[in-house]
Structures are given as C-alpha cells and as structure tokens.
Coordinates of C-alpha atoms and ligand atoms in Angstrom, one line a residue:
M1 CA 42.7 -0.7 -50.0
A2 CA 40.7 -3.9 -50.1
M3 CA 42.2 -4.8 -46.8
G4 CA 41.2 -1.5 -45.3
K5 CA 37.6 -1.9 -46.4
S6 CA 37.2 -5.4 -45.0
M7 CA 38.8 -4.3 -41.8
R8 CA 36.2 -1.6 -41.5
E9 CA 33.5 -4.1 -41.9
T10 CA 34.9 -6.6 -39.5
F11 CA 35.3 -4.0 -36.8
R12 CA 32.0 -2.2 -37.3
S13 CA 30.7 -1.6 -33.8
L14 CA 27.4 -3.0 -32.8
S15 CA 24.8 -0.5 -31.8
A16 CA 23.7 -0.8 -28.2
A17 CA 20.3 -2.1 -29.4
E18 CA 21.8 -4.7 -31.6
F19 CA 24.2 -5.8 -28.9
F20 CA 21.4 -6.4 -26.4
Y21 CA 19.3 -8.1 -29.0
R22 CA 22.1 -10.5 -29.7
N23 CA 22.6 -11.1 -26.1
R24 CA 18.9 -11.3 -25.1
E25 CA 19.2 -14.4 -23.0
I26 CA 21.2 -12.3 -20.5
A27 CA 18.2 -10.2 -20.0
G28 CA 15.8 -13.1 -19.6
F29 CA 14.4 -13.4 -23.1
S30 CA 15.8 -16.8 -24.0
N31 CA 12.6 -18.6 -25.1
P32 CA 8.9 -17.8 -25.6
S33 CA 7.9 -18.9 -22.1
R34 CA 10.6 -17.0 -20.3
A35 CA 10.1 -14.0 -22.6
L36 CA 6.4 -13.7 -21.7
Y37 CA 7.2 -13.8 -18.1
Q38 CA 10.1 -11.3 -18.4
T39 CA 7.8 -8.9 -20.4
V40 CA 5.3 -8.8 -17.6
R41 CA 8.0 -8.3 -15.1
E42 CA 9.7 -5.4 -16.9
L43 CA 6.5 -3.5 -17.4
V44 CA 5.2 -4.1 -13.9
E45 CA 8.5 -3.0 -12.4
N46 CA 8.5 0.2 -14.4
A47 CA 4.9 0.9 -13.4
L48 CA 5.7 0.4 -9.7
D49 CA 8.8 2.6 -10.0
A50 CA 6.7 5.3 -11.5
C51 CA 4.5 5.3 -8.4
D52 CA 6.8 4.4 -5.6
S53 CA 9.5 7.0 -6.0
H54 CA 6.8 9.7 -6.0
E55 CA 4.8 8.4 -3.2
I56 CA 1.7 7.5 -5.3
L57 CA -0.3 4.5 -4.0
P58 CA -0.1 2.2 -7.1
S59 CA -3.1 0.9 -8.9
L60 CA -2.0 -1.6 -11.6
Y61 CA -3.8 -3.4 -14.3
I62 CA -2.0 -6.3 -16.0
G63 CA -3.6 -8.0 -19.0
I64 CA -2.4 -10.7 -21.3
K65 CA -4.3 -11.4 -24.5
L66 CA -3.8 -14.0 -27.1
V67 CA -3.9 -12.0 -30.3
N68 CA -2.7 -14.6 -32.8
P69 CA -3.4 -18.2 -31.8
Q70 CA -1.6 -19.7 -34.8
K71 CA 1.6 -17.9 -34.0
S72 CA 1.2 -17.7 -30.2
F73 CA 1.4 -13.9 -30.2
Y74 CA 0.4 -12.4 -26.9
K75 CA -0.3 -8.7 -26.2
V76 CA 0.9 -7.7 -22.7
T77 CA -0.6 -4.5 -21.4
V78 CA 0.3 -2.9 -18.1
S79 CA -1.3 0.3 -17.0
D80 CA -0.5 2.4 -13.9
N81 CA -1.4 5.6 -12.1
G82 CA 2.2 6.8 -11.9
I83 CA 3.9 10.1 -12.8
G84 CA 3.6 9.5 -16.5
I85 CA 6.2 10.3 -19.1
P86 CA 6.7 13.7 -20.8
P87 CA 5.7 13.3 -24.4
H88 CA 9.0 14.4 -25.9
Y89 CA 10.8 11.8 -23.8
V90 CA 8.5 8.8 -24.8
P91 CA 10.2 7.9 -28.1
Y92 CA 13.6 7.7 -26.3
A93 CA 12.3 5.9 -23.2
F94 CA 10.9 3.1 -25.4
G95 CA 12.9 3.3 -28.6
K96 CA 16.5 3.8 -27.5
V97 CA 18.4 1.3 -25.4
L98 CA 20.4 2.6 -22.4
F99 CA 18.1 5.6 -22.1
G100 CA 16.4 6.0 -18.8
S101 CA 15.8 8.2 -15.8
K102 CA 17.3 5.9 -13.2
Y103 CA 21.1 6.5 -13.7
K104 CA 21.3 7.7 -10.1
L105 CA 22.6 6.2 -7.0
R106 CA 19.4 5.2 -5.2
Q107 CA 17.3 2.1 -4.9
T108 CA 15.0 1.6 -7.9
R109 CA 13.8 -1.5 -9.7
G110 CA 15.1 -0.5 -13.1
M111 CA 18.6 0.7 -13.4
F112 CA 20.2 0.8 -16.8
G113 CA 17.5 2.0 -19.1
L114 CA 17.2 -1.5 -20.6
G115 CA 14.4 -3.5 -19.2
A116 CA 11.3 -2.4 -21.1
K117 CA 13.3 -2.0 -24.3
M118 CA 14.4 -5.6 -24.2
A119 CA 10.7 -6.6 -24.2
I120 CA 10.0 -4.2 -27.0
L121 CA 13.0 -5.4 -29.1
Y122 CA 12.0 -9.0 -28.5
G123 CA 8.4 -8.3 -29.4
Q124 CA 9.5 -6.4 -32.5
L125 CA 11.7 -9.2 -33.7
T126 CA 9.3 -12.1 -33.0
T127 CA 6.1 -10.4 -34.1
G128 CA 7.0 -7.3 -36.1
K129 CA 4.6 -5.3 -34.0
P130 CA 5.4 -1.9 -32.5
V131 CA 5.0 -0.9 -28.9
E132 CA 2.0 1.2 -28.0
V133 CA 2.3 3.8 -25.2
E134 CA -0.4 6.0 -23.7
T135 CA 0.6 8.5 -21.1
T136 CA -0.5 11.4 -19.0
P137 CA 2.2 13.2 -17.1
L138 CA 1.5 14.5 -13.7
G139 CA -0.3 17.9 -14.0
S140 CA -1.0 17.5 -17.7
R141 CA -4.6 17.5 -19.2
Y142 CA -3.6 15.5 -22.2
R143 CA -3.4 11.8 -23.0
Y144 CA -0.6 11.2 -25.4
Y145 CA -0.5 8.1 -27.7
F146 CA 2.5 6.7 -29.5
K147 CA 3.3 3.7 -31.7
I148 CA 7.0 3.2 -31.8
M149 CA 9.5 0.8 -33.2
V150 CA 13.2 0.6 -32.6
D151 CA 15.7 1.1 -35.5
I152 CA 18.0 -1.6 -34.2
K153 CA 21.1 -0.8 -36.3
R154 CA 21.0 2.9 -35.3
N155 CA 19.6 2.5 -31.8
E156 CA 17.0 5.2 -32.6
P157 CA 13.2 5.3 -32.2
I158 CA 10.9 5.3 -35.2
I159 CA 7.6 6.9 -34.5
L160 CA 4.8 5.2 -36.5
E161 CA 2.0 7.1 -35.0
R162 CA 1.4 9.9 -32.6
K163 CA -1.8 11.4 -31.2
M164 CA -3.1 13.4 -28.3
R165 CA -6.4 14.3 -26.8
R166 CA -7.6 16.5 -24.1
L167 CA -8.9 14.8 -20.9
K168 CA -12.2 15.7 -19.3
K169 CA -11.0 14.7 -15.9
K170 CA -7.6 15.1 -14.2
S171 CA -5.5 11.9 -14.1
H172 CA -2.0 10.7 -14.5
G173 CA -0.3 7.5 -15.5
T174 CA 0.9 5.3 -18.3
A175 CA -0.3 2.3 -20.2
I176 CA 2.1 0.2 -22.3
S177 CA 1.3 -2.7 -24.7
V178 CA 3.8 -5.0 -26.2
V179 CA 3.1 -7.9 -28.5
V180 CA 5.5 -10.8 -28.1
E181 CA 5.7 -14.4 -29.2
G182 CA 5.0 -16.3 -26.0
D183 CA 4.0 -19.6 -24.4
W184 CA 1.3 -19.0 -21.9
S185 CA 0.8 -22.6 -20.8
R186 CA 4.4 -22.8 -19.8
A187 CA 4.8 -19.3 -18.4
K188 CA 1.5 -19.4 -16.5
N189 CA 2.6 -20.7 -13.1
K190 CA 5.6 -18.3 -13.0
I191 CA 3.5 -15.3 -14.0
Y192 CA 0.8 -16.0 -11.4
E193 CA 3.5 -16.6 -8.8
Y194 CA 5.3 -13.4 -9.7
I195 CA 2.1 -11.4 -9.3
K196 CA 1.2 -13.1 -6.0
R197 CA 4.7 -12.3 -4.6
T198 CA 4.5 -8.7 -5.9
A199 CA 1.2 -8.5 -4.0
I200 CA 3.0 -9.7 -0.8
A201 CA 5.8 -7.2 -1.1
I202 CA 3.6 -4.3 -2.1
P203 CA 0.5 -4.4 0.1
Y204 CA -0.1 -0.7 -0.6
A205 CA -0.8 -1.6 -4.3
S206 CA -4.0 -2.6 -5.9
I207 CA -3.3 -5.2 -8.6
T208 CA -5.7 -6.6 -11.2
F209 CA -4.6 -9.4 -13.5
V210 CA -6.6 -10.6 -16.5
P211 CA -5.0 -13.8 -18.0
P212 CA -5.5 -14.9 -21.6
D213 CA -7.4 -18.1 -20.9
S214 CA -10.1 -17.0 -18.6
S215 CA -12.2 -13.9 -18.2
E216 CA -11.9 -14.1 -14.5
A217 CA -9.5 -11.5 -13.1
T218 CA -7.2 -12.0 -10.1
V219 CA -7.6 -9.0 -7.9
Y220 CA -5.4 -8.0 -4.9
K221 CA -7.0 -5.0 -3.2
R222 CA -4.8 -2.5 -1.4
V223 CA -4.7 -3.3 2.3
T224 CA -2.8 -0.3 3.6
N225 CA -2.2 3.3 2.7
K226 CA 1.2 3.3 4.3
M227 CA 4.2 3.4 1.9
P228 CA 7.9 3.0 2.6
P229 CA 9.8 6.2 2.6
P230 CA 11.1 6.9 -1.0
P231 CA 14.8 6.4 -1.5
K232 CA 17.0 9.5 -1.6
E233 CA 19.8 10.1 -4.0
V234 CA 23.2 9.8 -2.5
K235 CA 26.8 10.3 -3.5
P236 CA 28.9 7.2 -4.0
H237 CA 30.9 5.8 -1.1
P238 CA 34.7 5.6 -1.7
H239 CA 34.7 1.9 -0.9
G240 CA 32.2 1.2 -3.8
I241 CA 34.2 3.0 -6.4
D242 CA 35.9 1.7 -9.6
I243 CA 38.3 3.3 -12.1
E244 CA 35.6 4.2 -14.6
M245 CA 33.4 5.8 -12.0
L246 CA 36.3 7.8 -10.6
K247 CA 37.1 9.1 -14.1
M248 CA 33.5 10.0 -14.6
L249 CA 33.4 11.9 -11.3
I250 CA 36.6 13.8 -12.2
S251 CA 35.3 14.7 -15.6
V252 CA 32.2 16.5 -14.1
T253 CA 33.8 18.1 -11.0
E254 CA 34.3 21.8 -10.6
A255 CA 36.6 21.4 -7.6
S256 CA 40.0 22.9 -8.1
T257 CA 41.9 20.7 -5.6
L258 CA 41.9 17.0 -5.1
K259 CA 40.8 17.3 -1.4
E260 CA 37.9 19.4 -2.4
F261 CA 37.0 17.0 -5.1
L262 CA 36.9 14.0 -2.7
A263 CA 34.9 15.9 -0.1
E264 CA 32.3 17.1 -2.6
S265 CA 32.0 13.9 -4.7
F266 CA 31.8 11.2 -2.1
Q267 CA 29.7 10.5 1.0
G268 CA 31.5 9.8 4.2
V269 CA 34.5 12.0 3.3
G270 CA 34.8 15.5 5.0
P271 CA 37.5 18.0 4.1
I272 CA 39.7 17.0 7.1
T273 CA 39.4 13.3 6.3
A274 CA 40.1 14.0 2.7
E275 CA 43.3 16.0 3.5
K276 CA 44.5 13.3 5.9
F277 CA 43.8 10.5 3.5
L278 CA 45.6 12.1 0.7
R279 CA 48.7 12.9 2.8
D280 CA 48.7 9.3 4.2
I281 CA 48.8 7.8 0.7
G282 CA 51.4 10.4 -0.6
F283 CA 49.1 12.5 -2.8
D284 CA 49.2 16.3 -2.8
P285 CA 45.8 17.4 -1.5
N286 CA 46.1 20.7 -3.4
M287 CA 46.8 19.3 -6.8
S288 CA 44.0 19.7 -9.4
P289 CA 42.0 16.5 -9.9
H290 CA 42.2 17.1 -13.7
S291 CA 46.0 16.7 -13.6
L292 CA 45.8 13.1 -12.4
T293 CA 47.5 10.6 -14.7
A294 CA 46.0 7.3 -15.6
K295 CA 48.4 5.7 -13.2
G296 CA 47.4 8.2 -10.5
I297 CA 43.7 7.4 -11.0
K298 CA 44.3 3.7 -10.7
A299 CA 46.3 4.2 -7.5
L300 CA 43.8 6.5 -6.0
T301 CA 41.0 4.1 -6.8
S302 CA 42.6 1.2 -5.0
E303 CA 43.5 3.5 -2.0
L304 CA 39.9 4.8 -1.8
K305 CA 38.6 1.3 -1.7
K306 CA 40.7 0.2 1.2
Y307 CA 41.1 3.2 3.5
N308 CA 39.4 2.7 6.8
G309 CA 39.0 6.3 8.0
F310 CA 35.8 7.1 6.0
K311 CA 32.4 7.1 7.6
P312 CA 30.4 4.0 6.7
P313 CA 27.9 4.2 3.8
R314 CA 24.6 5.9 4.5
A315 CA 21.3 4.0 4.0
D316 CA 19.1 6.9 2.9
A317 CA 19.3 5.7 -0.6
L318 CA 17.5 2.6 0.5
S319 CA 13.8 2.1 0.8
P320 CA 13.1 -1.0 3.0
L321 CA 9.5 -2.1 3.4
G322 CA 9.5 -2.2 7.2
E323 CA 8.0 -4.7 9.5
D324 CA 4.4 -3.5 9.3
L325 CA 4.2 -3.7 5.5
I326 CA 5.8 -7.2 5.4
I327 CA 3.2 -8.4 7.9
A328 CA 0.4 -6.8 6.0
G329 CA 1.6 -8.3 2.7
L330 CA 2.0 -11.8 4.1
K331 CA -1.4 -11.6 5.7
R332 CA -3.2 -10.4 2.7
V333 CA -2.0 -13.1 0.4
L334 CA -1.3 -16.1 2.6
N335 CA -3.9 -15.9 5.4
P336 CA -1.5 -17.4 7.9
E337 CA -2.2 -18.2 11.5
F338 CA 1.0 -16.6 12.7
V339 CA 3.1 -13.9 11.1
T340 CA 6.1 -11.8 12.2
A341 CA 8.8 -9.6 10.5
V342 CA 12.2 -8.2 11.2
T343 CA 13.9 -5.2 9.5
R344 CA 17.6 -5.2 10.3
K345 CA 19.7 -2.1 10.7
P346 CA 21.6 -0.9 7.6
S347 CA 24.9 -2.5 6.9
A348 CA 27.4 -2.3 4.0
Y349 CA 29.5 -4.5 1.8
L350 CA 32.3 -3.1 -0.4
G351 CA 30.9 0.4 0.1
H352 CA 27.4 -0.4 -0.9
P353 CA 24.7 0.0 1.8
F354 CA 22.1 -2.7 2.2
I355 CA 19.3 -3.7 4.5
V356 CA 17.9 -7.2 5.1
E357 CA 14.3 -7.8 6.0
V358 CA 12.8 -11.1 6.9
G359 CA 9.2 -12.2 7.5
I360 CA 7.9 -15.6 8.7
A361 CA 4.3 -16.8 8.1
Y362 CA 3.1 -20.0 9.6
G363 CA -0.1 -22.1 9.6
G364 CA -3.5 -21.0 8.6
K365 CA -4.1 -21.3 4.8
I366 CA -0.5 -22.1 4.1
P367 CA -0.1 -25.6 2.7
S368 CA 2.3 -27.9 4.4
T369 CA 5.5 -28.8 2.5
E370 CA 8.5 -30.9 2.9
E371 CA 10.9 -28.0 2.7
P372 CA 10.5 -24.4 3.8
Q373 CA 8.8 -22.2 1.2
L374 CA 11.2 -19.4 0.5
Y375 CA 10.0 -16.1 -1.0
R376 CA 13.0 -14.0 -2.2
F377 CA 12.9 -10.3 -3.0
A378 CA 15.6 -7.8 -4.1
N379 CA 14.7 -4.2 -4.1
K380 CA 11.0 -5.2 -3.8
I381 CA 11.2 -7.4 -6.9
P382 CA 10.3 -11.1 -6.5
L383 CA 13.1 -13.5 -7.6
L384 CA 11.6 -16.7 -8.9
Y385 CA 14.4 -18.5 -10.8
D386 CA 17.6 -20.1 -9.5
E387 CA 16.3 -20.5 -6.0
K388 CA 18.8 -23.2 -5.0
A389 CA 21.7 -21.0 -6.0
D390 CA 20.7 -18.2 -3.7
V391 CA 22.4 -17.4 -0.5
S392 CA 19.1 -17.3 1.3
W393 CA 18.3 -20.9 0.2
K394 CA 21.6 -22.0 1.6
I395 CA 20.7 -20.5 5.0
V396 CA 17.1 -21.5 5.1
S397 CA 17.8 -25.1 4.1
N398 CA 21.1 -25.7 5.9
A399 CA 22.0 -23.2 8.6
I400 CA 18.7 -23.0 10.5
D401 CA 17.5 -25.9 12.6
W402 CA 13.8 -25.4 12.1
K403 CA 12.9 -28.2 14.5
A404 CA 14.5 -26.2 17.3
Y405 CA 12.2 -23.4 16.5
G406 CA 9.1 -25.6 16.6
A407 CA 8.6 -26.2 12.9
E408 CA 8.7 -29.9 12.0
F409 CA 8.4 -30.8 8.3
P410 CA 6.1 -31.2 6.5
A411 CA 5.2 -27.7 7.9
P412 CA 3.2 -24.8 6.7
L413 CA 6.1 -22.4 6.8
V414 CA 6.9 -19.4 4.5
I415 CA 10.1 -17.4 4.8
F416 CA 10.2 -14.0 3.2
V417 CA 13.7 -12.5 2.6
H418 CA 14.1 -9.0 1.2
I419 CA 17.5 -7.5 0.4
C420 CA 17.6 -3.9 -0.6
S421 CA 20.7 -2.2 -1.8
T422 CA 22.0 0.4 -4.3
K423 CA 23.9 -2.6 -5.6
V424 CA 22.4 -6.0 -5.2
P425 CA 25.2 -8.6 -5.6
Y426 CA 23.5 -10.9 -8.1
K427 CA 25.1 -14.2 -9.0
G428 CA 25.7 -14.3 -12.7
V429 CA 23.9 -12.2 -15.3
G430 CA 20.4 -13.6 -14.9
K431 CA 19.8 -11.4 -11.9
E432 CA 17.7 -14.1 -10.3
S433 CA 19.9 -15.2 -7.3
I434 CA 22.0 -13.4 -4.8
A435 CA 25.7 -14.3 -4.2
D436 CA 27.2 -15.4 -0.9
V437 CA 28.5 -12.1 0.2
P438 CA 29.6 -12.8 3.8
E439 CA 28.2 -9.5 5.2
I440 CA 24.8 -10.2 3.6
E441 CA 24.8 -13.8 4.6
K442 CA 25.4 -12.9 8.2
E443 CA 22.6 -10.3 8.2
I444 CA 20.1 -12.8 6.6
K445 CA 21.1 -15.4 9.2
N446 CA 20.6 -13.0 12.1
A447 CA 17.3 -11.7 10.7
I448 CA 15.9 -15.3 10.2
R449 CA 17.0 -16.3 13.7
E450 CA 15.4 -13.2 15.2
A451 CA 12.1 -13.9 13.4
A452 CA 12.3 -17.6 14.1
R453 CA 12.6 -17.0 17.8
K454 CA 9.2 -15.3 17.7
L455 CA 7.9 -18.3 15.8
R456 CA 9.2 -20.6 18.5
T457 CA 7.6 -18.7 21.3
Y458 CA 4.3 -18.9 19.4
I459 CA 4.5 -22.6 18.5
F460 CA 5.6 -23.7 22.0
R461 CA 2.9 -21.6 23.7
K462 CA 0.4 -23.1 21.3
R463 CA 1.6 -26.7 22.0
K464 CA 1.3 -26.1 25.8
E465 CA -2.2 -24.7 25.4
E466 CA -3.2 -27.8 23.4
E467 CA -1.9 -30.1 26.1
L468 CA -3.7 -28.0 28.7
K469 CA -6.9 -28.1 26.7
K470 CA -6.8 -31.9 26.6
K471 CA -6.5 -32.0 30.3
T472 CA -9.2 -29.4 30.8
I473 CA -11.5 -31.5 28.6
V474 CA -11.0 -34.4 30.9
Y475 CA -11.8 -32.3 34.0
V476 CA -14.8 -30.7 32.5
K477 CA -16.2 -34.0 31.3
Y478 CA -16.0 -35.5 34.8
I479 CA -17.2 -32.5 36.7
P480 CA -20.9 -33.4 36.5
E481 CA -20.2 -36.8 37.8
I482 CA -17.9 -35.6 40.6
A483 CA -20.5 -33.0 41.5
S484 CA -23.3 -35.4 41.8
S485 CA -21.2 -37.8 44.0
L486 CA -20.3 -34.8 46.2
A487 CA -23.9 -33.9 46.4
V488 CA -24.7 -37.4 47.7
L489 CA -22.1 -36.8 50.3
S490 CA -23.5 -33.5 51.2
K491 CA -27.0 -34.7 52.2
P492 CA -28.0 -33.3 55.6
S493 CA -26.6 -36.4 57.4
N494 CA -23.1 -35.7 55.9
T495 CA -22.9 -31.9 56.5
E496 CA -19.6 -32.2 58.3
I497 CA -17.9 -33.5 55.1
N498 CA -18.4 -30.6 52.7
G499 CA -19.8 -27.8 54.7
G500 CA -23.2 -29.0 53.9
G501 CA -26.3 -28.5 51.8
L502 CA -24.8 -27.7 48.4
T503 CA -26.8 -28.8 45.3
V504 CA -25.3 -30.5 42.2
K505 CA -25.5 -27.3 40.3
E506 CA -23.7 -25.3 43.0
L507 CA -21.0 -27.9 43.2
E508 CA -20.5 -28.0 39.5
K509 CA -20.1 -24.2 39.4
M510 CA -17.6 -24.3 42.2
L511 CA -15.5 -27.0 40.5
L512 CA -15.6 -25.1 37.1
N513 CA -14.4 -22.0 38.9
L514 CA -11.5 -23.9 40.3
V515 CA -10.5 -25.0 36.7
R516 CA -10.9 -21.5 35.4
E517 CA -8.8 -20.0 38.1
K518 CA -6.1 -22.6 37.5
L519 CA -6.1 -21.8 33.7
Q520 CA -5.9 -18.1 34.4
K521 CA -2.9 -18.6 36.6
L522 CA -1.2 -20.6 33.8
G523 CA -1.9 -17.7 31.4
A524 CA -3.8 -20.0 29.1
S525 CA -6.5 -18.5 26.9
I526 CA -8.9 -21.5 27.0
N527 CA -12.6 -20.7 27.2
V528 CA -14.1 -23.3 29.6
E529 CA -17.7 -22.4 28.6
S530 CA -17.1 -23.1 24.9
L531 CA -15.2 -26.3 25.8
R532 CA -18.2 -27.5 27.8
R533 CA -20.5 -26.7 24.9
S534 CA -18.4 -28.5 22.4
I535 CA -18.2 -31.6 24.6
K536 CA -22.0 -31.6 25.1
I537 CA -22.6 -31.5 21.4
R538 CA -20.5 -34.6 20.9
Ligands
ADP1 P1 14.9 1.4 -16.7 O1 13.7 1.0 -16.0 O2 16.0 0.4 -16.4 O3 15.3 2.8 -16.5 P2 13.4 0.9 -19.1 O4 13.7 0.6 -20.5 O5 12.6 -0.2 -18.4 O6 14.7 1.2 -18.3 O7 12.6 2.2 -19.1 C1 13.1 3.4 -19.6 C2 12.6 4.7 -19.0 O8 11.3 4.9 -19.3 C3 12.6 4.6 -17.4 O9 13.8 5.0 -16.9 C4 11.5 5.6 -17.1 O10 12.0 6.9 -17.1 C5 10.5 5.5 -18.3 N1 9.4 4.6 -18.0 C6 9.2 3.4 -18.4 N2 8.0 2.9 -18.0 C7 7.4 3.9 -17.3 C8 6.1 4.1 -16.7 N3 5.2 3.1 -16.6 N4 5.9 5.3 -16.1 C9 6.8 6.3 -16.1 N5 8.0 6.2 -16.7 C10 8.3 5.0 -17.3
MG2 MG1 12.7 -0.9 -16.3

C-alpha cells in the first residue's frame, strides 16, 4: 500500500507547462539577458505571423520599459495590426502550453504553440506578473482586454481580469505585454541587431522600437507594399514521414483501402503510384488502413521514406522573400553601394521542401571588417546566436574564395542567407544554427556563387573605371598645355602642319572630344566635364 502510494508520486506526470518551465533553457530562457531577448523575439514573431499569413502589411510597435529598477523587471510590449485573436481563444493561446493555430504543414515562424507561453511562464515565475493582452479580431468592433496567468501544474489559464469596449473606428490587431526579469545592458546589442535584421528581411513592415534607456525611438519605415505570397497548407510528403505521423494520419482517415489512404493523405502520390508502390513492397492495396499492425506501420513508414517513385515535394507551402524584397531590405537598412540577390528554385531534403535565398551588399555605408558579415535567416527569422556552428558560416568563411570575386578583406561585405522550409534542420535544440544537410549546403553554395559573380562583375568594372579615370585626369590636365603648343604651331606661317588657323579654345575642345569618344568606346561612365571642374578646383 505504502509502496503503491510512493510509486504514484514518483511517476506523477509533469504537465506540459511544468515540463517546459523546467527545461526553459531549451527555449532560450536561460538567463535574464537571453530571456529579455527571447521575449522580444517571440512576441515579434507572433505579431509578424498574424500579419504575413493574411497578407496584411505589418506595422509593429516594440517597447521595453524598466518597471522595477531594484529588481530589473522589464515590461515588453509588442503591438501589431494583424488578424487579432477571437476572445474565447485568448486564454488558451496565452495560458496553455502547446496550444496554437500553427499545427499545420506550412511555413510559419511559430510552430508548436510554445513561444509566447515560454515568455509568459518565465515572466510569471521571475516577476509574479500576469500577461496583458488586448486584441481586436478582424471584422470586430470591440477591443478585448485580458489579464492572464498560467496554472503551471494544471497547464490551464487563470483569467484575472477581462474587459471589453466598443471601438469608434474600425481596426484590428493585438497588443501583448509581458513583465520579465531582464538584463537590458547585456541584451541591448542583440535586441537592436535582431530588430535591424528583421527590418532587412521584412522591408514591407514598419517597425518602431522604443528602448528603456532613451526616449528616442528607432524607426524603420516601410519601403515597399509588395509582400511575398502567403504559404499554402500542404499534405505531408512520404519521404518526410515518421511512425507517429503515420499513426496520426491513419487515425483520422476516412479511406477504406490502403491505396486510397496513401493517395488522399500524401502529396506526390496518385492512385496509380499508390497501388504500384504497395504491390512492390508486398502490401495488399485493398486492405483497410485501420487493420495495419504496429509492425505493419513500422514497415510501411520505412518503405514510404525510401521509395523513389513519388513526385518530389511541392514548394507551395513555402513563402520565400524573392529577390526584389531582399534587395529592398538590404538597401533600406545598410545603404550599400552595390546590392544583388538570388532566389534559388525549390529543392528538398528527406521529403521536406526548402528554398535558399542569398543577398550580397557591398560598400557604401557598410563598415569594412576582417571577415564577411553574415546575416542568417530561417523562415524570415534572424538567427543571431551560434553563428560559427552554422552551415552558412562554414561556406562563407571557407568554401568561397572572396578574393576571386573582388572582395579583399578588410571589406565592406554583407552576405544575407535565408532558408525557408516546412522543416528547418536546426542543429541542436537552441534553434539558432542550421545543420550541414548536404542538399542545403549545396544550394547555399550555388546561391552564394551566383550572387558573388554579380559582385565580381561590379567590382572589376569599378576598378577598371578607376584606372581609366586616373588616366583621363592626366590627359585632361595636359590638354590646355598641349592645345596652346598646338596653337603656336598653327600660326598662319605653320598652316600646313595642323590644317591651320585653330585657336587654343578650339583645339582644347577637339582634344576633349577625342577623350570623350574614347571613353564612350570603352563603355566607361566617366563625366569629363565634372572631372575638369574638380581638377580646376584643386
Ligand atoms: P506558436 O506561435 O508557436 O503557435 P505561441 O505560444 O507563440 O505559439 O502563440 C500561441 C497562439 O496564439 C498562436 O498560434 C496564435 O494563434 C496566437 N497568437 C499569438 N500572438 C498573436 C498575435 N499577435 N496575433 C494573433 N494571434 C496570436
Ligand atoms: Mg509564437
């Protein structure tokens, strides 16, 4: 009896909320500095998701306020003009771990109904303060206000306060405030960098940031109204399946035969392919999917993963930025002298579609550094930590001979790498660096080379022009002298030498025209007039 009781206690299962709180460093809440950064990140990503997937041009406000200087409590507020949240759903969205609207196969920033809740749980446990949510769903005329805490043991929301008011004007969107124990002075650089890189990736967003230590806001104004196409929902590809997923698909299917089940539940599998595949691997195509044994499910999973007769995974679930937006984003934030971008065709690894995009920005306001400045993004989220462990760093620092492309270090060179996928292959649990998946590595390499070739063309043309300019300066400097010597020769007594009778001015003009013609033939864009003026000033 006593034994039974203690057994029950020992094996009490953790609630999902408790489990994640105990493992908070996995989700990026390991210390006050990282936690402050992560809180901003989670709220910003939710705000952008609420706009992006519904084709609303985002306007974001991000504010951090020091609310308790003795204890270093910071209030982080992020407000957006997204689709809002239906009021009955608010307590669960913010008070129940693993509750979310993104359990679908398509590219979003959030995924598992976890992010914001980690910030809320962390805040609750370090400061004892509830989360405040204000929201107006699309089409509603009400602003709903909630104060919520999480009952960690039960993984259920506790509503402390709830209000609503009618709005005079139509609007939509959400504002969320979380109070967390933070360390602004240590998180500051990362938070500014995160916002800057978000501004690069999302040039169609307006972002205002008000930091705790200055009343001066950082503002990034929207520079384009173009948005990437929103991702579509897709069925899983057989190569990306695992046993649990197959069980789940079987449990919800209404198909009466195995072949029907495959054709309906997966992409890339038609009825004919399904029948052929099942016969090839010795399964009866007409058996009921519900009569599969555990062993059968295991065997089917491994056959699905390796069969080569399916169509490759589709990329409609992805939402790449596209070359124009990458260029617009790099320009708005970095003011480079040269910028280019490449969006590769969709590709796949292990049944997961992905697209690699690369941008290169060079010169202008970009400071020169000893190493390339790498800006990494996964599904439009900037990745700031663990750079040296990332596959992109390996390529940028080792596989590319930048000198051959005209960039000699120290150089003002920024490389933007974006990977979008329904499953980004992160290295480890921190989700800050991407693993060396050969298919992805190859795409990144090719994309960087393609963009770097354009950089080379630009740099080499520029160098040539500079040489030509130096030469032109020499000619232009001596033209007046040459002209007056020629004029002496062209006095009436010397008419046979130069055709006769030209003045210094006329000779100068002739010679300048010769220089101009020559430059034009070389395709150089050097303005001889302004060169002359600049020489005269000196
Ligand atoms: P995830 O983003 O991984 O789904 P979160 O805990 O971050 O999980 O958010 C839970 C859910 O709350 C989201 O799936 C979304 O439905 C909703 N949500 C959170 N923030 C917003 C927001 N700013 N606007 C609209 N919906 C939101
Ligand atoms: Mg989220």
